[in-house]
XYZ file of C-alpha atoms in Angstrom:
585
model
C 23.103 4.445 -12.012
C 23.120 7.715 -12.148
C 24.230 9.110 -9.401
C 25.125 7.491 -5.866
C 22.498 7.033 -3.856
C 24.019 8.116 0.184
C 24.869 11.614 -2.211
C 20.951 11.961 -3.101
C 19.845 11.303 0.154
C 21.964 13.939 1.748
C 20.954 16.330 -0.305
C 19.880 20.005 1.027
C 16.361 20.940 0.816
C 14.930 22.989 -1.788
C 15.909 26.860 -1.355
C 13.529 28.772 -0.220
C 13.195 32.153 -2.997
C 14.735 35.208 -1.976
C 13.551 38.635 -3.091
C 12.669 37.772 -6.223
C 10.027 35.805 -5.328
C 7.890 38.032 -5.713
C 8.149 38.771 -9.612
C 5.494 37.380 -11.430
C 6.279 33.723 -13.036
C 3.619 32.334 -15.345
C 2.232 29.070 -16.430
C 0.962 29.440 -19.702
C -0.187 26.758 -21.624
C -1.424 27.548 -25.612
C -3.885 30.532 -25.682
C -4.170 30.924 -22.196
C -2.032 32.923 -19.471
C -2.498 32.112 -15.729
C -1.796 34.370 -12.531
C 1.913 33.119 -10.723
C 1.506 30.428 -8.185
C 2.483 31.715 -4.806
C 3.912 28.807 -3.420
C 7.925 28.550 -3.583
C 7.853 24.981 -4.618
C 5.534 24.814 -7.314
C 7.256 28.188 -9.234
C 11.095 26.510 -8.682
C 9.437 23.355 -9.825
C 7.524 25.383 -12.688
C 10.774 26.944 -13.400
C 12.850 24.056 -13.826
C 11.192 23.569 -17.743
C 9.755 26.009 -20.269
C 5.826 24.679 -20.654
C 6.003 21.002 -22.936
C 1.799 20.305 -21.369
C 0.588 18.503 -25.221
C -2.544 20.119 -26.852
C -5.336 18.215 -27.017
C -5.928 15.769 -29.986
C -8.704 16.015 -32.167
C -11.267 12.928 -32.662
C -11.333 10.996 -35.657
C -8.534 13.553 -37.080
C -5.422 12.513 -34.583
C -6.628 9.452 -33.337
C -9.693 7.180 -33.241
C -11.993 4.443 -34.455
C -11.193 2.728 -38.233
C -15.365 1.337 -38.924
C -13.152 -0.653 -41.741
C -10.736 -2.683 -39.673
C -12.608 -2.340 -36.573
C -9.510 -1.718 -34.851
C -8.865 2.393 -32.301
C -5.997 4.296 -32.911
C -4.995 5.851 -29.775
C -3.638 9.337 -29.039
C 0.258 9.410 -29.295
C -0.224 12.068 -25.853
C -2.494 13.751 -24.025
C -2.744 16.075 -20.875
C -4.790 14.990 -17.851
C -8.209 15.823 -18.439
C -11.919 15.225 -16.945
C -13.731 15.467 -20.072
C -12.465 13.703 -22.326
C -14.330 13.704 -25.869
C -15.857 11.000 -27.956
C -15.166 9.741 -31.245
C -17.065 8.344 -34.131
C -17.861 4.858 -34.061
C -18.262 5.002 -30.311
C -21.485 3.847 -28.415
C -24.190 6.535 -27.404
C -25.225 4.094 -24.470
C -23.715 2.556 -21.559
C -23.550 -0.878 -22.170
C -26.061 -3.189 -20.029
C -24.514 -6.494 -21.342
C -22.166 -8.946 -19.952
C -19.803 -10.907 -21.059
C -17.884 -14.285 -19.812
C -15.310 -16.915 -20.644
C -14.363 -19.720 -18.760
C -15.760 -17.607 -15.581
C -18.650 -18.130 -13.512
C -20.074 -15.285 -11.156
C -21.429 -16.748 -8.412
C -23.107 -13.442 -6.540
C -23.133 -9.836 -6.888
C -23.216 -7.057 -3.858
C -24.443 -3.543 -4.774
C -22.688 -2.380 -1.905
C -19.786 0.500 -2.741
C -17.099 2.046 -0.113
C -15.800 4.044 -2.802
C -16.476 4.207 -6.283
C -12.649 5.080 -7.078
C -10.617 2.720 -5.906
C -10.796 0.226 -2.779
C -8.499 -2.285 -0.746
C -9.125 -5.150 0.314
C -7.483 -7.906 3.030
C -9.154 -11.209 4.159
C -8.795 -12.760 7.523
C -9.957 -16.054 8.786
C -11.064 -15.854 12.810
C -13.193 -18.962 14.043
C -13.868 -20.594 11.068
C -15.302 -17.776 9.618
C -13.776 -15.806 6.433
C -14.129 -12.204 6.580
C -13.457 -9.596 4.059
C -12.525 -6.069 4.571
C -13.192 -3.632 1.756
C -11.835 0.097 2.509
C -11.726 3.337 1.304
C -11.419 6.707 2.135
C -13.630 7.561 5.177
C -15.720 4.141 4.403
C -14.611 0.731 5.509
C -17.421 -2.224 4.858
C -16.392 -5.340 6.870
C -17.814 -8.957 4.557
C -18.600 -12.192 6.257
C -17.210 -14.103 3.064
C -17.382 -17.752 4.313
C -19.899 -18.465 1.461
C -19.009 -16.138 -1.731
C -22.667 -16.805 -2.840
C -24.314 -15.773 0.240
C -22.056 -12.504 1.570
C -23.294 -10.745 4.528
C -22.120 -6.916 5.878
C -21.300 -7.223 9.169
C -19.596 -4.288 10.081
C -19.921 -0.788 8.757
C -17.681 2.179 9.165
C -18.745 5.469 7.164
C -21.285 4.917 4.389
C -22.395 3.602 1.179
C -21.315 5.235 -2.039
C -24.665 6.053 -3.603
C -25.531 7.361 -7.508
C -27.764 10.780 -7.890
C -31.127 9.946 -7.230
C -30.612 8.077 -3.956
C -30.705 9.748 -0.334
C -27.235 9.469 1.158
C -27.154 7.349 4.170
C -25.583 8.963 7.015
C -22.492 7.749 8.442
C -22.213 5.045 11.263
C -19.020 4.324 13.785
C -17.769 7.094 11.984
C -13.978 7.783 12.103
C -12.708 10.861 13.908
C -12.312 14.078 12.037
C -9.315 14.085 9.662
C -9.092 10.104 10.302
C -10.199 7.520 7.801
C -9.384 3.797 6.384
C -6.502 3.768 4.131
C -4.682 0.652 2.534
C -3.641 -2.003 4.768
C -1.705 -5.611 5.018
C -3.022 -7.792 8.480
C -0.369 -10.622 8.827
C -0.222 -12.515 11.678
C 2.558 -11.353 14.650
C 4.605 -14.125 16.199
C 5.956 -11.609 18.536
C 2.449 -11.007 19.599
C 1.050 -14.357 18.993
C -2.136 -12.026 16.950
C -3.249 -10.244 13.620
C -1.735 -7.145 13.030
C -2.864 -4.811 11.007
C -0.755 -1.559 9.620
C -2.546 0.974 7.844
C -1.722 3.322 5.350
C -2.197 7.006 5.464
C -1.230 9.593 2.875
C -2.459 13.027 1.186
C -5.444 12.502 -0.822
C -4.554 12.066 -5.058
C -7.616 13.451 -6.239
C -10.337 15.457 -5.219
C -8.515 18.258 -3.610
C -7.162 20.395 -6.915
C -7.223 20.264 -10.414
C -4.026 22.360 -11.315
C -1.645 22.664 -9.105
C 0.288 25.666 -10.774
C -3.414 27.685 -10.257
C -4.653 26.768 -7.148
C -2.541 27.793 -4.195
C -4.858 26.870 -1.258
C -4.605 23.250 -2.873
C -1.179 23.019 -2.384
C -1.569 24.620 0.989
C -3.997 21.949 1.952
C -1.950 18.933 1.110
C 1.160 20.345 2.665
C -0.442 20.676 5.588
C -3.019 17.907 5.964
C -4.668 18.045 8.624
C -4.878 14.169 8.598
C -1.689 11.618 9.500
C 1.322 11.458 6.938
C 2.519 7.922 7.820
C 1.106 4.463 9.090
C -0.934 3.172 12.316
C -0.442 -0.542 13.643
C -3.096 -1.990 15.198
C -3.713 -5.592 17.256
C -6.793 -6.734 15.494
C -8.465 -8.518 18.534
C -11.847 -9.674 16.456
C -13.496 -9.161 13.303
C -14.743 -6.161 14.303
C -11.875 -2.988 14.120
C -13.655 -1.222 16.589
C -12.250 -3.576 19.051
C -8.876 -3.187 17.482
C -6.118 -2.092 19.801
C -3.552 0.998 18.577
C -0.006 0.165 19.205
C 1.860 2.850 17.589
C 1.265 5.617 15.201
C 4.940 6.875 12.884
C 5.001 9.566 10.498
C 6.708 8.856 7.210
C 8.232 12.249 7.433
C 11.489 10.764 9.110
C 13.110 14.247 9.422
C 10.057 15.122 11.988
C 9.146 12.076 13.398
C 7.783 13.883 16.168
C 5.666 16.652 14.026
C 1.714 16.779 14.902
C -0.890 16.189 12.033
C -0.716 19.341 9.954
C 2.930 19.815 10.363
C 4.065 16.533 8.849
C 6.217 16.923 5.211
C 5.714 15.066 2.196
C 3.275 12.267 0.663
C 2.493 9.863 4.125
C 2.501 6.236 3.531
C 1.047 5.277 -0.065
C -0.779 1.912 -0.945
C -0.491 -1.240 0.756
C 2.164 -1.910 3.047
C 4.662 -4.641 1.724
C 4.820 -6.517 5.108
C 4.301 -10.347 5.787
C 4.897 -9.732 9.644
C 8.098 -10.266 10.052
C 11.283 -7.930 10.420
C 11.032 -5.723 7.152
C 8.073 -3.515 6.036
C 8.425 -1.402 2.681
C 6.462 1.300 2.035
C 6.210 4.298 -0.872
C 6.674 7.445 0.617
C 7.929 10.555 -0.379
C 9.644 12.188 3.455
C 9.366 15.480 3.232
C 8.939 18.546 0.443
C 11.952 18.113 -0.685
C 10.682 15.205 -3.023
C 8.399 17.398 -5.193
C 9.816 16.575 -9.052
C 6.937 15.441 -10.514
C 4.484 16.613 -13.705
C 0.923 15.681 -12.444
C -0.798 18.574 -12.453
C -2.825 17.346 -8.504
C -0.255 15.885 -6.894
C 2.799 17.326 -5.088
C 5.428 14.132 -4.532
C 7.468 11.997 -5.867
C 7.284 9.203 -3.771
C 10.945 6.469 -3.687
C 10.598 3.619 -0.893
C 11.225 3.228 3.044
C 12.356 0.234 5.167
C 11.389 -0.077 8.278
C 11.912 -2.736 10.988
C 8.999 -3.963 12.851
C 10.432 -7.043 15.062
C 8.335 -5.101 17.694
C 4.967 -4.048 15.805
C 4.225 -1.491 18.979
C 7.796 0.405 18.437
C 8.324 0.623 14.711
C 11.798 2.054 13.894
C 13.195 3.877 10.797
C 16.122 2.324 8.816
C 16.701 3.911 5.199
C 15.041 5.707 2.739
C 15.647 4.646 -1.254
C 15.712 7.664 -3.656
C 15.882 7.206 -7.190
C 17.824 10.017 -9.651
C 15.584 12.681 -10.138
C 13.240 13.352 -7.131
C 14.620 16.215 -4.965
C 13.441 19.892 -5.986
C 16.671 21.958 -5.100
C 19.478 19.119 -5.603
C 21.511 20.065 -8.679
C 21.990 16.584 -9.263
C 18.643 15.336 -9.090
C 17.187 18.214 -11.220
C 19.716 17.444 -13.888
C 18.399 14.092 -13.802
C 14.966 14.684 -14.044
C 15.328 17.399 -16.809
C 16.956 14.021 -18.924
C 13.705 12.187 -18.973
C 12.077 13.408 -21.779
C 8.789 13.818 -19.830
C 10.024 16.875 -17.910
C 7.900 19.861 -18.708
C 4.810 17.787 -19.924
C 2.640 19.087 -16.574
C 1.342 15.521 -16.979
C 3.257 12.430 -16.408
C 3.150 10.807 -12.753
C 6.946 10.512 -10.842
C 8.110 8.113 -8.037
C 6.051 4.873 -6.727
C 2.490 4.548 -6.011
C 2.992 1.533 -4.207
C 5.973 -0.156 -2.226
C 8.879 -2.448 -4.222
C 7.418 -5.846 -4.756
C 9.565 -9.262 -3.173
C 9.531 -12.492 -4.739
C 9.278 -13.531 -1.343
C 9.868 -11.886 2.327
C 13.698 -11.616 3.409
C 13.154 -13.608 6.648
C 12.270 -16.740 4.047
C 15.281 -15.718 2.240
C 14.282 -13.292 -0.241
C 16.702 -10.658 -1.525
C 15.780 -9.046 -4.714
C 12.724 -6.635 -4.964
C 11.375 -4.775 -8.193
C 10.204 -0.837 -7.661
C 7.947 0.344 -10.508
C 7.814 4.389 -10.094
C 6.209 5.824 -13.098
C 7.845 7.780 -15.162
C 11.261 6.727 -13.528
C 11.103 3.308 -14.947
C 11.649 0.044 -13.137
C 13.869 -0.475 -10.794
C 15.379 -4.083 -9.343
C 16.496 -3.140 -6.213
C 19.026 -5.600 -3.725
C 17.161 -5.700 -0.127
C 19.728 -8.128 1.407
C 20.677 -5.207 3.554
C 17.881 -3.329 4.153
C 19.645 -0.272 5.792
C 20.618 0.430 2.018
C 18.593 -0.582 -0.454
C 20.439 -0.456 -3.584
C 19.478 -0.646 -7.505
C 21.268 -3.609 -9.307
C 19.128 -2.588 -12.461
C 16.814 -0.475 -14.196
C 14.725 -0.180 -17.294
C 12.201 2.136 -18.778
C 10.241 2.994 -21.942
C 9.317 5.916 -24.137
C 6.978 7.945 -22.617
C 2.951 7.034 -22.826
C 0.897 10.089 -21.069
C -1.308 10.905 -19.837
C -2.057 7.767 -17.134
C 0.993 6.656 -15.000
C 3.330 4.076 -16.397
C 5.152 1.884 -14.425
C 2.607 1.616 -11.943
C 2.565 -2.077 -10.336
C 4.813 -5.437 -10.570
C 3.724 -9.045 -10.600
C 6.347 -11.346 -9.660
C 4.591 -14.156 -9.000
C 6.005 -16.290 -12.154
C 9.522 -14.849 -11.672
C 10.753 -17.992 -9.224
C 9.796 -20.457 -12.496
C 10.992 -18.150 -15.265
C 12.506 -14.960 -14.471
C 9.831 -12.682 -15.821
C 7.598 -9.897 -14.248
C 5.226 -7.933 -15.558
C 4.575 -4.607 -15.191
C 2.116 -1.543 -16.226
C 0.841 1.752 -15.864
C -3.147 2.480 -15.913
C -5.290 4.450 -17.963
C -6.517 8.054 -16.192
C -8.572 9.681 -18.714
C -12.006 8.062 -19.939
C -12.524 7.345 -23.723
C -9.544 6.467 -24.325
C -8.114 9.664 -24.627
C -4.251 8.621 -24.264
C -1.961 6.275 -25.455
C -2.244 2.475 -24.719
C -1.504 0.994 -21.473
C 0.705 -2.360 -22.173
C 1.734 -5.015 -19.364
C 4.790 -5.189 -20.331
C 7.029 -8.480 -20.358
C 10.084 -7.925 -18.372
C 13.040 -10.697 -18.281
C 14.635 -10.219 -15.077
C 16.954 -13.348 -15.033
C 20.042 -11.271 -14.760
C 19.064 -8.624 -12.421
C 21.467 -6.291 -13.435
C 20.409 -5.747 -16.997
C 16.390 -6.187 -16.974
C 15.014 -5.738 -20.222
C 11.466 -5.229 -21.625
C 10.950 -8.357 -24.079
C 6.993 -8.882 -25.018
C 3.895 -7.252 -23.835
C 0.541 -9.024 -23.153
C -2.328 -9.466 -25.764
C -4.733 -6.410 -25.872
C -7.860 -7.552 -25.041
C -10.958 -7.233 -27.714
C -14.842 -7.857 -27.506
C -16.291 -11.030 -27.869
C -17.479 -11.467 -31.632
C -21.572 -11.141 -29.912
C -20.786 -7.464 -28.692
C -22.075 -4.322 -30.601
C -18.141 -2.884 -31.313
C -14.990 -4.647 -31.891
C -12.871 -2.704 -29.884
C -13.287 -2.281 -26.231
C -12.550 2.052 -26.484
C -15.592 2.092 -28.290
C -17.300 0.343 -24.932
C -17.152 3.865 -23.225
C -15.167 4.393 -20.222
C -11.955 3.914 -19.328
C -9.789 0.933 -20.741
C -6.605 -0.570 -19.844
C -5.019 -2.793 -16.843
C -5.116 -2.048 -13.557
C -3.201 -4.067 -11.017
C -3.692 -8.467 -10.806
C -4.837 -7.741 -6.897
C -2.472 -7.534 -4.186
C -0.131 -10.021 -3.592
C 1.166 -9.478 0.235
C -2.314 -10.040 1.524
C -4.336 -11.933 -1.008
C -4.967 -15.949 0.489
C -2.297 -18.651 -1.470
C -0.671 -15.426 -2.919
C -0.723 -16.235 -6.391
C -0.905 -19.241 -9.085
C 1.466 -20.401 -11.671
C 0.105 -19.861 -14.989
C -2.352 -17.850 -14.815
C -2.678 -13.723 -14.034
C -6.254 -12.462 -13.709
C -5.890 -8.394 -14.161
C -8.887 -5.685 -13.429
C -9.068 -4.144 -17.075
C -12.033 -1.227 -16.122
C -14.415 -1.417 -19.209
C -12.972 -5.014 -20.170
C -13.916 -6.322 -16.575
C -11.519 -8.817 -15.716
C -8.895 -10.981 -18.015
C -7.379 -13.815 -17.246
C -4.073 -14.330 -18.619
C -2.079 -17.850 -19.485
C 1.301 -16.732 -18.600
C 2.664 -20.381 -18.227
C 4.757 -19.034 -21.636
C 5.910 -15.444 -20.262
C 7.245 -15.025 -24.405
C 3.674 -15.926 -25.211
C 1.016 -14.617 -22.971
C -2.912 -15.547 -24.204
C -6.135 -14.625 -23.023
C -7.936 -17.768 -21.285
C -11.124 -16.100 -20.061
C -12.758 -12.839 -18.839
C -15.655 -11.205 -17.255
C -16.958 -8.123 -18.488
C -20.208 -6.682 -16.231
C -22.826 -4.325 -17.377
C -22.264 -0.609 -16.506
C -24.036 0.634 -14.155
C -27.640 2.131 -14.878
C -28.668 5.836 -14.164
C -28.404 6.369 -10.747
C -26.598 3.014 -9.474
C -23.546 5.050 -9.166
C -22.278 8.192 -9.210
C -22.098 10.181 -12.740
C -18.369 11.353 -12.424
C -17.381 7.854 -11.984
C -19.441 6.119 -14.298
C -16.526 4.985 -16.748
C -14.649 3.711 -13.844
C -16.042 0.118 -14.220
C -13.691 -2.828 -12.691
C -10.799 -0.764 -11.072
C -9.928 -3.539 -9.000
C -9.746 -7.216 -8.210
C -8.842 -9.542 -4.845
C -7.556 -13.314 -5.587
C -8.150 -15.898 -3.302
C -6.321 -18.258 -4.907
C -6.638 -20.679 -2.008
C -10.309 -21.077 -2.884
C -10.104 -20.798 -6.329
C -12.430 -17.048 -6.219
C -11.617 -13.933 -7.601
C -13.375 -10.731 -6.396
C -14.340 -8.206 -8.904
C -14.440 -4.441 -7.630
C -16.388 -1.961 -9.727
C -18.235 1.321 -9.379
C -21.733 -0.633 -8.879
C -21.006 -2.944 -6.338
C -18.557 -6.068 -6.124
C -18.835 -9.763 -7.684
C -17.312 -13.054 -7.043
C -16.211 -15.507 -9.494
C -15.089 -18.604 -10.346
C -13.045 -20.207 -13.129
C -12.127 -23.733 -14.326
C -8.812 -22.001 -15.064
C -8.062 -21.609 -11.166
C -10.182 -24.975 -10.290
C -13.450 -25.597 -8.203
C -14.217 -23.473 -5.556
C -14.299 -23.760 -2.098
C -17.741 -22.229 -0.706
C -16.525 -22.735 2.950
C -13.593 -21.446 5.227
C -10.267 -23.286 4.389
C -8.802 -25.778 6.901
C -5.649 -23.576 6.936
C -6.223 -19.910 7.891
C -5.141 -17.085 6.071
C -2.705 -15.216 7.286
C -1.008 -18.257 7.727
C 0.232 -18.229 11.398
C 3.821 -20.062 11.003
């Protein structure tokens, strides 16, 4: 490694500027010259790099569609954009086919929390399955029990709606500056209930565009006004309005005792990687220290926190993991993060998005734990002693902006083989960057992980109107295979179903890790004028939920949600299972 971890962590914070602050520094990308950014941060961030933000290819000159081999080219780099061109050869419609294999949908529900992203958990109370869909300000509450027959039951916020369609004002809604972030409910045996923490973080979108430009962007998401950390909750029924608060923690460790507004760095991001025992893991960035990162609207680079939680009501600290390259003002961590050869690009995504992935929880004996975080690679990382979590091994790739790389971990074949797999996601529509691959990882010796296949790219059925999926519209590339700490049986040896956006959902044979094939899929229709909202219309299947104990997989998109089967999981089960998820043992 690098450089030793206590030494990073004990780092000073970033200096604040002294007089000459206040000459003008300038962000100037080809052509264009922008006013200074005001904020300290951002200009000794800006500072660190002279300007490396790639131009914007042209169509069918620096990448695109071949109409003679049928096969895209993609971009070799790209910045972030929102509107992203098309290309010749690409369709002038959004498609209003479908397309399976080896998958049955057995219902569709036009109902949308949020037409970005959602999470999901499932929890069984009397018999009764129920699924919880949340997202943003917006958390929908599914009686699941029978997939083909699912009924709302609970409604917090609203419905995303497309133009067209009166707005639906919001019900039980959530406090000002409060909302429904990611979750994991496990079951307590300290408490003998379901508990449920929930994530809450600065927003990643929807705030700024440009960081370097917009000041009172930066302002905002310093100071948001909302919580920067993680609620637990006794979840006392179905319903979470009759959920009980037991404790609310800031992820800004430094301040544990800061109010809303006052609280430093990124709050908790993603799912919590609890099973209710001891250990939780979380992605957080602490404080504004941890601000090395290219993306143009977001401030943090995010490493990982441990926390013990043998007492869900009084949730303590116990060590923070920080990965070369993350604080601004450390000599040693600059130096390090002007090495990766995506420093400057005003682009590229650094630290986690979501917490360090177990094989399997360290009160059933796990141990090793595998961090993706973006442009910093993949990191194995040795939990046995959770009040320093320490990297045993590492491995990353050339760079592949704009999207984030290194974005998620399966682990659920590494027991039988000693593989994960791992990815980034696509960010721009059309496919206007490089090629998102799930990478094949062998992690047999943890010390020396190395990237050793990738999976199949997936292509149209031979009865669609293109032969590559970029020319489907929209964006293309994985996504994450669901979420593992919550989703009921976990996972399946074998087979990996992944949400691909405009290729639906894929399910991978992965019983040969060297030789990964594509068993079956579901691609849905896009949506139609005014089923969803036009800014998110490329957005198709951004996520999908597993329950591999009744053989269903639920697939998220921007139009509503579906749930399939698949003779490659077995029948399903269109009742609650005798054993109820979270298991209570």
């Amino acid at each position: 490694m690098a450089t030793a971890l206590c030494a990073l962590m004990t780092a000073p914070a970033a200096q604040t500027a002294d007089k000459d602050e206040e000459k003008p520094v300038r962000y100037e990308a080809p052509g264009e010259v922008h006013a200074p950014s005001p904020d300290p941060d951002i200009r000794a961030w800006h500072d660190l790099t002279y300007d490396q933000k790639p131009p914007r290819p042209i169509p069918d000159k620096d990448y695109g569609y071949n109409p003679e081999t049928g096969a895209f080219t993609h971009p070799k780099a790209t910045p972030l954009v929102k509107d992203a061109p098309s290309f010749t050869g690409q369709l002038t419609y959004w498609d209003q086919n479908s397309y399976t294999k080896n998958v049955t949908v057995l219902g569709f529900y036009n109902e949308v929390m949020s037409a970005g992203h959602t999470w999901q958990n499932i929890v069984d109370f009397n018999g009764r399955r129920y699924m919880y869909v949340s997202g943003g300000r917006n958390l929908g509450v599914y009686d699941i029990t029978d997939p083909r027959n699912v009924k709302l039951v609970h409604l917090k916020g609203t419905h995303v709606v497309g133009e067209g369609r009166a707005k639906e004002p919001e019900v039980n809604p959530y406090a000002e500056n409060d909302m429904s972030g990611a979750m994991s409910i496990q079951w307590s045996k300290k408490l003998g209930k379901y508990v449920a923490v929930v994530s809450h973080a600065i927003p990643r979108y929807g705030i700024m565009d440009e960081k370097l430009l917009e000041p009172e962007g930066v302002k905002t998401l310093k100071h948001w006004k909302g919580l920067k950390g993680f609620q637990v909750f006794a979840v006392n029924s179905p319903n979470p309005d009759d959920w009980e608060l037991l404790a609310t923690r800031t992820t800004d460790v430094s301040h544990p005792d800061a109010p809303n507004g006052q609280q430093q760095g990124s709050g908790s991001l993603d799912v919590p990687s609890w099973f209710g025992g001891k250990y939780m893991f979380l992605s957080a960035a602490p404080d504004d220290r941890y601000m090395l990162t290219e993306f143009p609207d977001y401030l943090y680079s995010a490493g990982f926190q441990a926390w013990d939680m043998s007492d869900p009501a009084d949730p303590k600290f116990v060590s923070q993991f920080t990965a070369p390259g993350q604080i601004l003002g450390d000599p040693a961590h600059e130096e390090a993060y002007l090495m990766n050869p995506r420093a400057g690009n005003r682009t590229s995504w650094f630290g986690s998005r979501m917490p360090p992935f177990l094989v399997k929880p360290l009160e059933k004996g796990g141990k090793y734990a595998f961090g993706s975080m973006a442009s910093l690679g993949l990191y194995v990382l040795d939990l046995s002693d959770p009040k320093n979590m320490k990297p045993v091994g590492h491995v990353n790739t050339a760079p592949r902006f704009a999207g984030t790389e290194f974005d998620n971990v399966d682990v659920s074949q590494y027991e039988r083989t000693g593989y994960v797999f791992t990815n980034g996601y696509p960010m721009n529509d059309e496919c206007f960057e490089p090629y998102k691959d799930i990478w094949v990882v062998d992690a047999k010796d943890v010390k020396n992980p190395k990237i050793v296949a990738k999976f199949p790219r997936p292509t149209p059925p031979d009865d669609a109107a293109f032969t590559d999926f970029c020319q489907r519209r929209g964006s293309f590339g994985p996504k994450r295979p669901g979420y593992h700490t919550t989703q009921p049986g976990k996972w399946r040896q074998g087979i990996i179903p992944y949400a691909f956006y405009n290729a639906g959902v894929q399910f991978f044979d992965v019983s040969n890790p060297l030789d990964v094939k594509i068993a079956g899929y579901f691609v849905p229709r896009f949506p139609k004028k005014g089923e969803a909202p036009s800014y998110s219309f490329g957005n198709l299947t951004y996520g999908i939920y597993a329950e591999y104990d009744r053989n269903i997989v639920w697939v998220f998109t921007n139009n509503g949600f579906y749930a399939v089967s698949s003779p490659l999981l077995g029948e399903p089960l269109f009742e609650a299972p005798k054993k109820p998820w979270p298991p209570k043992g």
